[in-house]
Amino acid sequence: MQQDFTLGIEEEYLLVDKDSCALATAPEALMTACQAEFEGQVSPEFLQCQIEVGTRSHTTIASARDDLKRLRACVSMHAAQHNLAPIAVSCHPFANWKDQPHTRKDRYDALQHALGGVARRMLICGMHVHIGVADQALRADLMPQLSYFLPHLLALSTSSPFWNGEDTGLASYRLTVFDNLPRTGLPPRFDSWSEYERTTGTLIEMGVIEDTTKIWWDLRPSHRFPTLETRIMDVQPRLEHTLALAALNQALLRMFCRLKSRNLRWRTYDRFLIGENRWRAQRYGVSEGMIDFGDRSIKPMTLLVDELMGMLAEDAEALGTLGDLARLRRIAEGGTSATRQRRVHAEASARGDDPGQAVVKHLIEEFHADL
């Protein structure tokens, strides 16, 4: 059985003006200062109002916490020098995507050209979790098993209920925007690593894409690292919620490897069925439950999380993440960022305050709560 389950976390943030709470372009001096402090770990994103950070590879959630905390603090400190603040949210509550210019780099210019008007709407941020899986055949074997839990990860992470100043009725509107891109959604099932390489290699050989970085499934083998990269999650305003979701990714893969060592595996369900849970997560977050296909019933997220914690207890204990996973129960019970944003919005409206600004100020406070 694989012994180490290294992890890395990538997060995308939006930059806002502290006074107006509107989106703001990242000053070149801000990017330069952050990159000088964390070489290779801070970079611009597709839109000029975005900034991306990525931890180094870690063997424990505890060391990843220290790394990500320093990255968040670095971006916050240097942004403040320009009267800006970062927010870790998947959609800004009132910004209009039509007003946001993209970053002028060859990579992003090419993306704009390739995707046309679809790319212009990409005013969204996500978080990606990499878990180290060195063996290629094992990566192919684990992908369909982890796919079953992608809707659970989305439901627990939802942070994008608003778009262009309106409540969309969805807990994750980000995914609606992202799904307009090609080569997105739940990953296909591959019976072997060679089948994965043949399938993706077809597009590469034809010149449709240059490499697998242009495949944006909810879960994919990383092009750059020997990892499985989970991409379905909304970004988290709270640092500790990011770490709880990363811990869940890590524990799930350890559980699958533990089952494999006993000649067992998690049952693989049809992509169509998993897609129904994906929609439930996108629409409702944690509020309406999800389908348990083994039990053939819709179960509340609190019960599903409790069952998950029972299955993962041995793995979480071995990884030292029991406390991190316990936060997921509180999210399932009390709601995600989408829940909190709607509550702040309603309270501000009742007071006669600007609800969009109130939500942004709430998100700024949450970003700094765990630093």
XYZ file of C-alpha atoms in Angstrom:
371
model
C 0.000 0.000 0.000
C 1.187 3.520 -0.798
C 2.510 5.077 2.404
C 2.810 8.805 1.673
C -0.108 10.929 0.506
C 1.504 14.272 -0.175
C -0.735 17.226 -0.863
C -0.636 20.656 -2.430
C -3.335 23.336 -2.486
C -3.980 26.038 -5.085
C -6.343 28.948 -4.448
C -7.556 31.831 -6.601
C -8.541 35.155 -4.997
C -10.329 38.274 -6.158
C -8.930 41.709 -5.314
C -11.373 44.375 -4.147
C -11.124 48.049 -3.277
C -11.547 48.439 0.477
C -13.804 51.486 0.139
C -16.119 50.614 -2.755
C -15.821 46.804 -2.402
C -15.665 46.679 -6.218
C -13.154 44.561 -8.088
C -9.746 46.124 -8.690
C -6.848 45.388 -11.012
C -3.825 43.801 -9.362
C -1.032 46.421 -9.399
C 2.245 45.230 -10.866
C 3.963 46.266 -7.620
C 1.689 43.920 -5.665
C 2.531 40.939 -7.878
C 6.244 41.763 -7.762
C 6.281 42.023 -3.963
C 4.394 38.753 -3.471
C 6.543 36.892 -5.986
C 9.713 38.191 -4.343
C 8.524 36.801 -1.010
C 7.183 33.506 -2.374
C 9.022 32.720 -5.595
C 7.000 30.350 -7.764
C 4.024 30.311 -5.388
C 2.157 33.489 -6.399
C 1.068 34.305 -9.947
C -1.439 36.375 -11.915
C -4.605 34.690 -13.177
C -6.689 35.032 -16.343
C -8.392 38.257 -15.236
C -6.468 41.269 -13.946
C -8.530 41.321 -10.746
C -7.372 37.830 -9.805
C -4.339 36.408 -8.077
C -3.394 32.753 -7.587
C -1.355 31.099 -4.842
C -0.116 27.549 -4.489
C 1.482 25.736 -1.582
C 4.513 23.551 -1.912
C 4.133 19.787 -1.589
C 3.459 18.702 2.007
C 3.147 15.399 3.797
C 0.737 16.708 6.425
C -2.197 19.089 6.648
C -0.401 20.820 9.521
C 2.540 21.881 7.337
C 0.201 22.819 4.475
C -1.681 25.041 6.948
C 1.474 26.989 7.794
C 2.349 27.425 4.117
C -1.132 28.558 3.058
C -1.475 30.868 6.045
C 1.765 32.621 5.093
C 0.614 32.929 1.471
C -2.736 34.433 2.437
C -1.061 36.824 4.870
C 1.468 37.865 2.221
C -1.206 38.709 -0.363
C -3.256 40.543 2.243
C -0.351 42.615 3.537
C 0.856 43.758 0.126
C -2.687 44.358 -1.139
C -3.381 46.624 1.833
C -0.567 48.929 0.697
C -2.736 49.717 -2.345
C -5.997 50.005 -0.346
C -7.014 46.578 -1.652
C -8.043 43.347 0.034
C -8.224 39.745 -1.218
C -11.420 37.729 -0.925
C -11.480 33.947 -1.362
C -14.847 33.507 -3.010
C -15.853 31.878 -6.287
C -18.036 34.739 -7.571
C -18.026 38.420 -6.609
C -21.508 39.314 -5.314
C -22.162 42.288 -7.604
C -19.381 42.726 -10.201
C -20.154 42.589 -13.924
C -17.936 40.241 -15.921
C -18.137 42.536 -18.956
C -16.057 45.154 -17.118
C -13.080 42.896 -16.313
C -10.046 42.881 -18.657
C -7.928 39.741 -18.927
C -4.233 39.633 -18.067
C -2.056 40.382 -21.095
C 0.199 37.358 -21.351
C 0.703 35.066 -24.331
C -0.934 32.196 -22.459
C -4.058 34.186 -21.609
C -4.228 35.898 -25.011
C -4.240 32.455 -26.610
C -6.935 31.267 -24.207
C -9.090 34.291 -25.023
C -8.686 33.601 -28.740
C -9.412 29.882 -28.403
C -12.505 30.214 -26.220
C -13.992 33.437 -27.597
C -16.841 34.964 -25.627
C -16.952 32.016 -23.241
C -13.608 33.067 -21.776
C -14.822 36.602 -21.060
C -17.364 35.289 -18.547
C -14.682 33.551 -16.478
C -15.035 35.853 -13.487
C -14.803 32.850 -11.189
C -12.302 31.430 -8.711
C -11.721 27.881 -7.534
C -9.462 25.779 -5.374
C -7.524 22.716 -6.488
C -6.147 19.971 -4.282
C -3.301 17.736 -5.457
C -2.710 14.380 -3.762
C 0.481 12.521 -4.647
C -0.023 9.214 -6.462
C 3.273 8.205 -8.029
C 2.078 5.081 -9.822
C 0.316 5.889 -13.097
C -1.777 2.726 -13.131
C -2.944 3.512 -9.605
C -3.982 7.017 -10.714
C -6.226 5.515 -13.388
C -7.668 3.058 -10.870
C -8.410 5.721 -8.254
C -10.068 8.278 -10.552
C -13.482 6.582 -10.938
C -13.585 5.772 -7.224
C -12.888 9.351 -6.155
C -15.359 10.602 -8.765
C -18.231 9.263 -6.661
C -17.345 11.793 -3.939
C -16.822 14.838 -6.172
C -20.411 16.056 -5.588
C -19.877 15.747 -1.833
C -16.766 17.934 -2.098
C -18.667 20.492 -4.154
C -21.639 20.558 -1.772
C -19.390 21.204 1.225
C -17.461 23.966 -0.570
C -20.174 26.044 -2.267
C -19.400 29.778 -2.109
C -20.935 31.389 -5.214
C -24.667 32.104 -4.882
C -24.525 35.578 -6.493
C -23.779 36.659 -10.073
C -23.991 40.221 -11.432
C -25.708 41.389 -8.252
C -28.463 38.775 -8.315
C -29.108 35.681 -6.223
C -28.933 32.857 -8.770
C -30.770 30.341 -6.602
C -27.700 28.118 -6.892
C -25.150 27.457 -4.181
C -22.359 27.245 -6.785
C -22.993 29.443 -9.804
C -19.263 29.210 -10.555
C -19.729 25.718 -11.924
C -22.460 26.939 -14.296
C -19.975 29.380 -15.809
C -17.101 26.913 -15.889
C -19.168 24.190 -17.560
C -19.449 26.420 -20.659
C -15.822 25.602 -21.405
C -14.942 22.500 -23.437
C -13.420 19.435 -21.754
C -15.006 20.125 -18.357
C -17.314 18.223 -16.030
C -16.972 14.778 -14.514
C -14.030 12.821 -15.917
C -14.625 9.853 -18.212
C -13.818 6.430 -16.855
C -10.558 4.915 -18.049
C -9.797 1.247 -17.464
C -6.040 1.837 -17.631
C -3.425 4.543 -17.787
C -2.668 3.631 -21.398
C -6.342 4.219 -22.282
C -6.150 7.662 -20.660
C -3.005 8.478 -22.653
C -4.518 7.202 -25.918
C -7.703 9.197 -25.432
C -6.108 12.500 -24.467
C -3.255 11.913 -26.915
C -5.717 11.926 -29.804
C -6.451 15.619 -29.270
C -2.782 16.422 -28.708
C -1.657 14.605 -31.885
C -4.301 16.438 -33.928
C -3.143 19.792 -32.554
C -6.502 20.531 -30.909
C -4.755 21.042 -27.562
C -1.055 21.299 -26.828
C -1.157 19.178 -23.656
C -3.474 17.964 -20.898
C -3.415 21.307 -19.064
C -6.234 22.228 -21.486
C -8.397 19.429 -20.067
C -10.376 20.911 -17.191
C -12.307 17.982 -15.727
C -13.485 18.086 -12.105
C -10.750 15.541 -11.420
C -7.713 14.909 -13.568
C -4.161 13.576 -13.442
C -1.934 16.613 -13.158
C 0.190 17.405 -16.215
C 3.011 18.865 -14.108
C 3.060 16.653 -11.025
C 2.592 12.942 -10.157
C -0.735 13.730 -8.525
C -4.482 13.475 -8.853
C -5.893 16.997 -8.940
C -9.408 17.645 -7.619
C -10.810 20.791 -9.241
C -14.559 20.737 -8.533
C -14.528 22.803 -5.336
C -15.431 26.463 -4.872
C -12.711 28.471 -3.154
C -13.158 28.957 0.598
C -13.291 32.289 2.452
C -12.119 30.494 5.612
C -8.625 28.990 5.633
C -9.651 26.173 7.959
C -12.441 25.116 5.597
C -9.916 24.875 2.764
C -7.797 22.589 4.907
C -10.767 20.450 5.936
C -11.628 19.821 2.283
C -7.986 19.063 1.472
C -7.935 16.610 4.393
C -11.038 14.907 2.992
C -9.349 14.490 -0.400
C -6.277 13.027 1.257
C -8.204 10.635 3.513
C -10.402 9.372 0.673
C -7.409 8.419 -1.448
C -5.779 6.703 1.488
C -8.998 4.740 2.085
C -9.118 3.594 -1.546
C -5.494 2.447 -1.341
C -6.219 0.668 1.931
C -9.143 -1.145 0.309
C -6.971 -2.049 -2.674
C -4.382 -3.632 -0.359
C -7.195 -5.936 0.821
C -8.292 -6.690 -2.748
C -11.361 -4.434 -2.338
C -12.501 -1.224 -4.018
C -15.227 1.415 -3.896
C -18.038 0.610 -6.291
C -17.938 2.558 -9.554
C -21.235 4.206 -10.488
C -22.357 5.469 -13.861
C -21.304 9.018 -14.725
C -24.977 9.862 -15.326
C -25.887 9.012 -11.727
C -22.948 10.890 -10.233
C -23.932 13.826 -12.431
C -27.320 13.987 -10.708
C -25.609 14.414 -7.331
C -23.294 16.969 -8.911
C -26.345 19.005 -9.893
C -27.871 18.669 -6.413
C -24.631 19.952 -4.900
C -24.464 22.823 -7.395
C -28.072 23.795 -6.773
C -28.526 23.213 -3.042
C -25.098 22.939 -1.422
C -25.640 21.077 1.840
C -29.291 22.021 2.385
C -31.222 19.309 0.523
C -29.102 16.181 0.840
C -27.726 13.849 -1.801
C -28.581 10.493 -3.309
C -27.031 7.438 -1.660
C -27.034 5.087 -4.650
C -26.162 2.055 -2.572
C -29.092 2.708 -0.234
C -31.298 4.162 -3.010
C -32.416 7.086 -0.887
C -31.773 10.811 -0.488
C -29.871 11.395 2.738
C -29.175 14.700 4.520
C -25.572 15.911 4.282
C -25.151 15.646 8.041
C -25.830 11.906 7.867
C -23.629 11.437 4.806
C -20.753 13.261 6.500
C -21.198 11.177 9.649
C -21.035 8.014 7.538
C -17.937 9.338 5.758
C -16.233 10.077 9.058
C -16.891 6.515 10.167
C -15.411 5.064 6.979
C -12.391 7.372 7.105
C -11.646 7.164 10.832
C -8.695 4.800 10.407
C -7.237 6.909 7.605
C -7.775 10.248 9.339
C -6.118 8.918 12.472
C -3.119 7.703 10.484
C -2.882 11.068 8.708
C -3.456 13.106 11.876
C -6.520 14.886 10.463
C -9.417 13.829 12.697
C -9.828 17.408 13.918
C -9.743 18.814 10.372
C -12.414 16.416 9.152
C -14.605 17.215 12.152
C -15.099 20.709 10.685
C -16.972 19.157 7.774
C -19.749 18.058 10.127
C -20.157 21.654 11.284
C -20.299 22.844 7.659
C -22.945 20.243 6.817
C -24.970 21.310 9.836
C -24.531 25.090 9.747
C -24.152 25.710 6.015
C -21.407 26.745 3.619
C -20.161 30.184 2.614
C -23.137 30.420 0.238
C -25.423 30.131 3.274
C -23.530 32.792 5.197
C -23.403 35.191 2.240
C -27.157 34.987 1.779
C -27.705 35.628 5.463
C -25.472 38.733 5.409
C -27.203 39.927 2.245
C -30.677 39.568 3.790
C -29.660 41.288 7.041
C -28.109 44.231 5.164
C -31.207 44.592 2.994
C -33.416 44.634 6.090
C -31.284 47.422 7.580
C -31.395 49.428 4.368
C -27.638 49.007 3.780
C -26.021 48.107 0.476
C -26.248 44.275 0.520
C -23.512 43.699 -2.057
C -20.996 45.780 -0.128
C -22.043 44.056 3.102
C -21.295 40.646 1.600
C -17.861 41.769 0.376
C -16.969 43.202 3.792
C -18.082 39.924 5.355
C -15.827 38.020 2.931
C -12.858 40.258 3.775
C -13.385 39.512 7.467
C -13.624 35.775 6.836
C -10.418 35.789 4.792
C -8.532 37.233 7.774
C -10.307 35.236 10.487
C -7.813 32.349 10.547
C -4.599 34.318 9.882
